[in-house]
Amino acid sequence: MSLLDSPLEIRERSIQFSMETEFCEFSPELEDHFEIFEHIRGFNVTIVTSANTQDETLLLWSGFLQKDEGETQ
């Protein structure tokens, strides 16, 4: 399962999704303190944007959902 497989909800000004702790590599700040998360199976994330509409929020999120070059499945 990848981060892209996580269910997400895009609202007018925010994006909400759940992450498993294996995705702590997503953020070096979290990875450096993984011991905090070692007994947690997952957590919820809310990203608040400056978008004014759901379409603008989707546009911001679409860049994040792009796969890295060379990534294989």
Short mmCIF file of N, CA and C in Angstrom, two decimals:
data_model
loop_
_atom_site.label_atom_id
_atom_site.label_comp_id
_atom_site.label_asym_id
_atom_site.label_seq_id
_atom_site.Cartn_x
_atom_site.Cartn_y
_atom_site.Cartn_z
N MET A 1 0.85 -1.18 0.00
CA MET A 1 0.00 0.00 0.00
C MET A 1 0.89 1.24 0.00
N SER A 2 0.53 2.20 -0.79
CA SER A 2 1.28 3.45 -0.83
C SER A 2 0.42 4.58 -0.27
N LEU A 3 1.04 5.72 -0.06
CA LEU A 3 0.31 6.89 0.41
C LEU A 3 -0.80 7.24 -0.57
N LEU A 4 -0.57 6.99 -1.85
CA LEU A 4 -1.56 7.31 -2.87
C LEU A 4 -2.80 6.43 -2.77
N ASP A 5 -2.68 5.29 -2.07
CA ASP A 5 -3.82 4.39 -1.89
C ASP A 5 -4.67 4.77 -0.69
N SER A 6 -4.21 5.70 0.12
CA SER A 6 -4.95 6.10 1.32
C SER A 6 -6.21 6.85 0.93
N PRO A 7 -7.32 6.54 1.61
CA PRO A 7 -8.54 7.31 1.32
C PRO A 7 -8.35 8.75 1.74
N LEU A 8 -8.84 9.68 0.94
CA LEU A 8 -8.71 11.09 1.30
C LEU A 8 -9.99 11.82 1.01
N GLU A 9 -10.17 12.91 1.71
CA GLU A 9 -11.35 13.75 1.54
C GLU A 9 -10.87 15.16 1.25
N ILE A 10 -11.27 15.68 0.11
CA ILE A 10 -10.89 17.04 -0.27
C ILE A 10 -12.08 17.94 -0.02
N ARG A 11 -11.87 18.93 0.83
CA ARG A 11 -12.92 19.90 1.16
C ARG A 11 -12.54 21.24 0.56
N GLU A 12 -13.32 22.26 0.88
CA GLU A 12 -13.09 23.57 0.29
C GLU A 12 -11.70 24.11 0.62
N ARG A 13 -11.28 24.03 1.86
CA ARG A 13 -9.99 24.58 2.26
C ARG A 13 -9.06 23.56 2.90
N SER A 14 -9.42 22.31 2.89
CA SER A 14 -8.57 21.33 3.56
C SER A 14 -8.62 19.98 2.86
N ILE A 15 -7.61 19.19 3.18
CA ILE A 15 -7.49 17.83 2.67
C ILE A 15 -7.29 16.96 3.90
N GLN A 16 -8.06 15.90 4.04
CA GLN A 16 -7.93 15.02 5.19
C GLN A 16 -7.65 13.61 4.69
N PHE A 17 -6.68 12.95 5.34
CA PHE A 17 -6.38 11.58 4.98
C PHE A 17 -5.74 10.88 6.16
N SER A 18 -5.72 9.56 6.10
CA SER A 18 -5.09 8.74 7.13
C SER A 18 -3.79 8.20 6.59
N MET A 19 -2.82 8.06 7.47
CA MET A 19 -1.52 7.51 7.07
C MET A 19 -1.15 6.37 8.01
N GLU A 20 -0.50 5.37 7.46
CA GLU A 20 0.10 4.35 8.30
C GLU A 20 1.49 4.84 8.67
N THR A 21 2.02 4.36 9.78
CA THR A 21 3.31 4.86 10.25
C THR A 21 4.44 4.55 9.28
N GLU A 22 4.27 3.58 8.39
CA GLU A 22 5.33 3.29 7.42
C GLU A 22 5.57 4.48 6.49
N PHE A 23 4.64 5.43 6.45
CA PHE A 23 4.80 6.59 5.60
C PHE A 23 5.48 7.75 6.32
N CYS A 24 6.06 7.50 7.49
CA CYS A 24 6.80 8.55 8.20
C CYS A 24 7.99 9.01 7.37
N GLU A 25 8.46 8.18 6.45
CA GLU A 25 9.55 8.58 5.56
C GLU A 25 9.13 9.73 4.66
N PHE A 26 7.83 9.96 4.59
CA PHE A 26 7.27 11.08 3.84
C PHE A 26 7.84 12.40 4.35
N SER A 27 8.18 12.45 5.61
CA SER A 27 8.70 13.67 6.23
C SER A 27 9.96 13.35 7.03
N PRO A 28 11.10 13.93 6.67
CA PRO A 28 12.32 13.69 7.43
C PRO A 28 12.18 14.06 8.90
N GLU A 29 11.37 15.08 9.20
CA GLU A 29 11.17 15.47 10.59
C GLU A 29 10.51 14.35 11.38
N LEU A 30 9.55 13.66 10.78
CA LEU A 30 8.91 12.53 11.45
C LEU A 30 9.85 11.34 11.52
N GLU A 31 10.58 11.10 10.45
CA GLU A 31 11.48 9.95 10.40
C GLU A 31 12.56 10.05 11.48
N ASP A 32 13.05 11.26 11.74
CA ASP A 32 14.08 11.46 12.76
C ASP A 32 13.57 11.18 14.17
N HIS A 33 12.26 11.17 14.34
CA HIS A 33 11.67 10.94 15.66
C HIS A 33 10.70 9.76 15.62
N PHE A 34 11.05 8.75 14.84
CA PHE A 34 10.15 7.62 14.63
C PHE A 34 9.80 6.91 15.93
N GLU A 35 10.68 6.96 16.94
CA GLU A 35 10.41 6.27 18.20
C GLU A 35 9.10 6.74 18.82
N ILE A 36 8.69 7.94 18.53
CA ILE A 36 7.41 8.46 19.03
C ILE A 36 6.26 7.66 18.42
N PHE A 37 6.43 7.20 17.19
CA PHE A 37 5.36 6.54 16.45
C PHE A 37 5.44 5.02 16.44
N GLU A 38 6.45 4.43 17.08
CA GLU A 38 6.66 3.00 16.91
C GLU A 38 5.51 2.13 17.42
N HIS A 39 4.69 2.62 18.33
CA HIS A 39 3.56 1.83 18.84
C HIS A 39 2.22 2.30 18.26
N ILE A 40 2.27 3.20 17.30
CA ILE A 40 1.06 3.73 16.68
C ILE A 40 0.91 3.08 15.31
N ARG A 41 -0.28 2.60 14.98
CA ARG A 41 -0.50 1.94 13.69
C ARG A 41 -0.76 2.93 12.57
N GLY A 42 -1.33 4.07 12.90
CA GLY A 42 -1.63 5.07 11.88
C GLY A 42 -2.08 6.36 12.54
N PHE A 43 -2.27 7.38 11.73
CA PHE A 43 -2.72 8.66 12.25
C PHE A 43 -3.42 9.44 11.15
N ASN A 44 -4.22 10.40 11.56
CA ASN A 44 -4.97 11.24 10.63
C ASN A 44 -4.21 12.53 10.39
N VAL A 45 -4.28 13.02 9.16
CA VAL A 45 -3.59 14.24 8.77
C VAL A 45 -4.61 15.18 8.15
N THR A 46 -4.57 16.45 8.53
CA THR A 46 -5.38 17.47 7.88
C THR A 46 -4.44 18.55 7.38
N ILE A 47 -4.50 18.85 6.10
CA ILE A 47 -3.71 19.92 5.50
C ILE A 47 -4.68 21.04 5.18
N VAL A 48 -4.46 22.20 5.78
CA VAL A 48 -5.32 23.36 5.53
C VAL A 48 -4.63 24.22 4.48
N THR A 49 -5.38 24.61 3.46
CA THR A 49 -4.82 25.38 2.35
C THR A 49 -5.40 26.79 2.32
N SER A 50 -4.86 27.61 1.46
CA SER A 50 -5.39 28.96 1.25
C SER A 50 -6.39 28.99 0.10
N ALA A 51 -6.73 27.82 -0.42
CA ALA A 51 -7.67 27.73 -1.54
C ALA A 51 -9.04 28.26 -1.13
N ASN A 52 -9.75 28.80 -2.10
CA ASN A 52 -11.09 29.33 -1.84
C ASN A 52 -12.19 28.38 -2.28
N THR A 53 -11.85 27.39 -3.09
CA THR A 53 -12.85 26.45 -3.58
C THR A 53 -12.29 25.03 -3.52
N GLN A 54 -13.17 24.07 -3.63
CA GLN A 54 -12.74 22.67 -3.66
C GLN A 54 -11.88 22.40 -4.89
N ASP A 55 -12.20 23.03 -6.02
CA ASP A 55 -11.40 22.84 -7.24
C ASP A 55 -9.97 23.36 -7.05
N GLU A 56 -9.81 24.50 -6.37
CA GLU A 56 -8.47 25.02 -6.11
C GLU A 56 -7.70 24.09 -5.18
N THR A 57 -8.39 23.54 -4.19
CA THR A 57 -7.75 22.60 -3.28
C THR A 57 -7.30 21.36 -4.04
N LEU A 58 -8.15 20.86 -4.93
CA LEU A 58 -7.80 19.69 -5.74
C LEU A 58 -6.58 19.97 -6.60
N LEU A 59 -6.50 21.17 -7.16
CA LEU A 59 -5.35 21.54 -7.97
C LEU A 59 -4.07 21.52 -7.14
N LEU A 60 -4.11 22.05 -5.93
CA LEU A 60 -2.94 22.02 -5.05
C LEU A 60 -2.54 20.58 -4.71
N TRP A 61 -3.52 19.74 -4.43
CA TRP A 61 -3.27 18.36 -4.03
C TRP A 61 -2.77 17.52 -5.20
N SER A 62 -3.20 17.85 -6.42
CA SER A 62 -2.83 17.04 -7.58
C SER A 62 -1.31 17.01 -7.79
N GLY A 63 -0.62 18.08 -7.48
CA GLY A 63 0.83 18.08 -7.60
C GLY A 63 1.49 17.14 -6.61
N PHE A 64 0.90 17.00 -5.45
CA PHE A 64 1.43 16.10 -4.43
C PHE A 64 1.22 14.65 -4.82
N LEU A 65 0.16 14.36 -5.53
CA LEU A 65 -0.18 12.99 -5.89
C LEU A 65 0.61 12.45 -7.08
N GLN A 66 1.38 13.30 -7.74
CA GLN A 66 2.16 12.83 -8.88
C GLN A 66 3.25 11.88 -8.41
N LYS A 67 3.49 10.85 -9.18
CA LYS A 67 4.54 9.89 -8.85
C LYS A 67 5.89 10.49 -9.19
N ASP A 68 6.89 10.08 -8.39
CA ASP A 68 8.26 10.49 -8.68
C ASP A 68 8.70 9.84 -9.98
N GLU A 69 9.58 10.53 -10.71
CA GLU A 69 10.12 9.94 -11.93
C GLU A 69 10.89 8.68 -11.57
N GLY A 70 10.68 7.65 -12.32
CA GLY A 70 11.38 6.40 -12.09
C GLY A 70 10.71 5.50 -11.08
N GLU A 71 9.62 5.95 -10.48
CA GLU A 71 8.93 5.13 -9.50
C GLU A 71 8.21 4.00 -10.22
N THR A 72 8.30 2.81 -9.67
CA THR A 72 7.63 1.66 -10.25
C THR A 72 6.66 1.09 -9.25
N GLN A 73 5.69 0.35 -9.75
CA GLN A 73 4.73 -0.30 -8.85
C GLN A 73 4.84 -1.79 -8.95
#
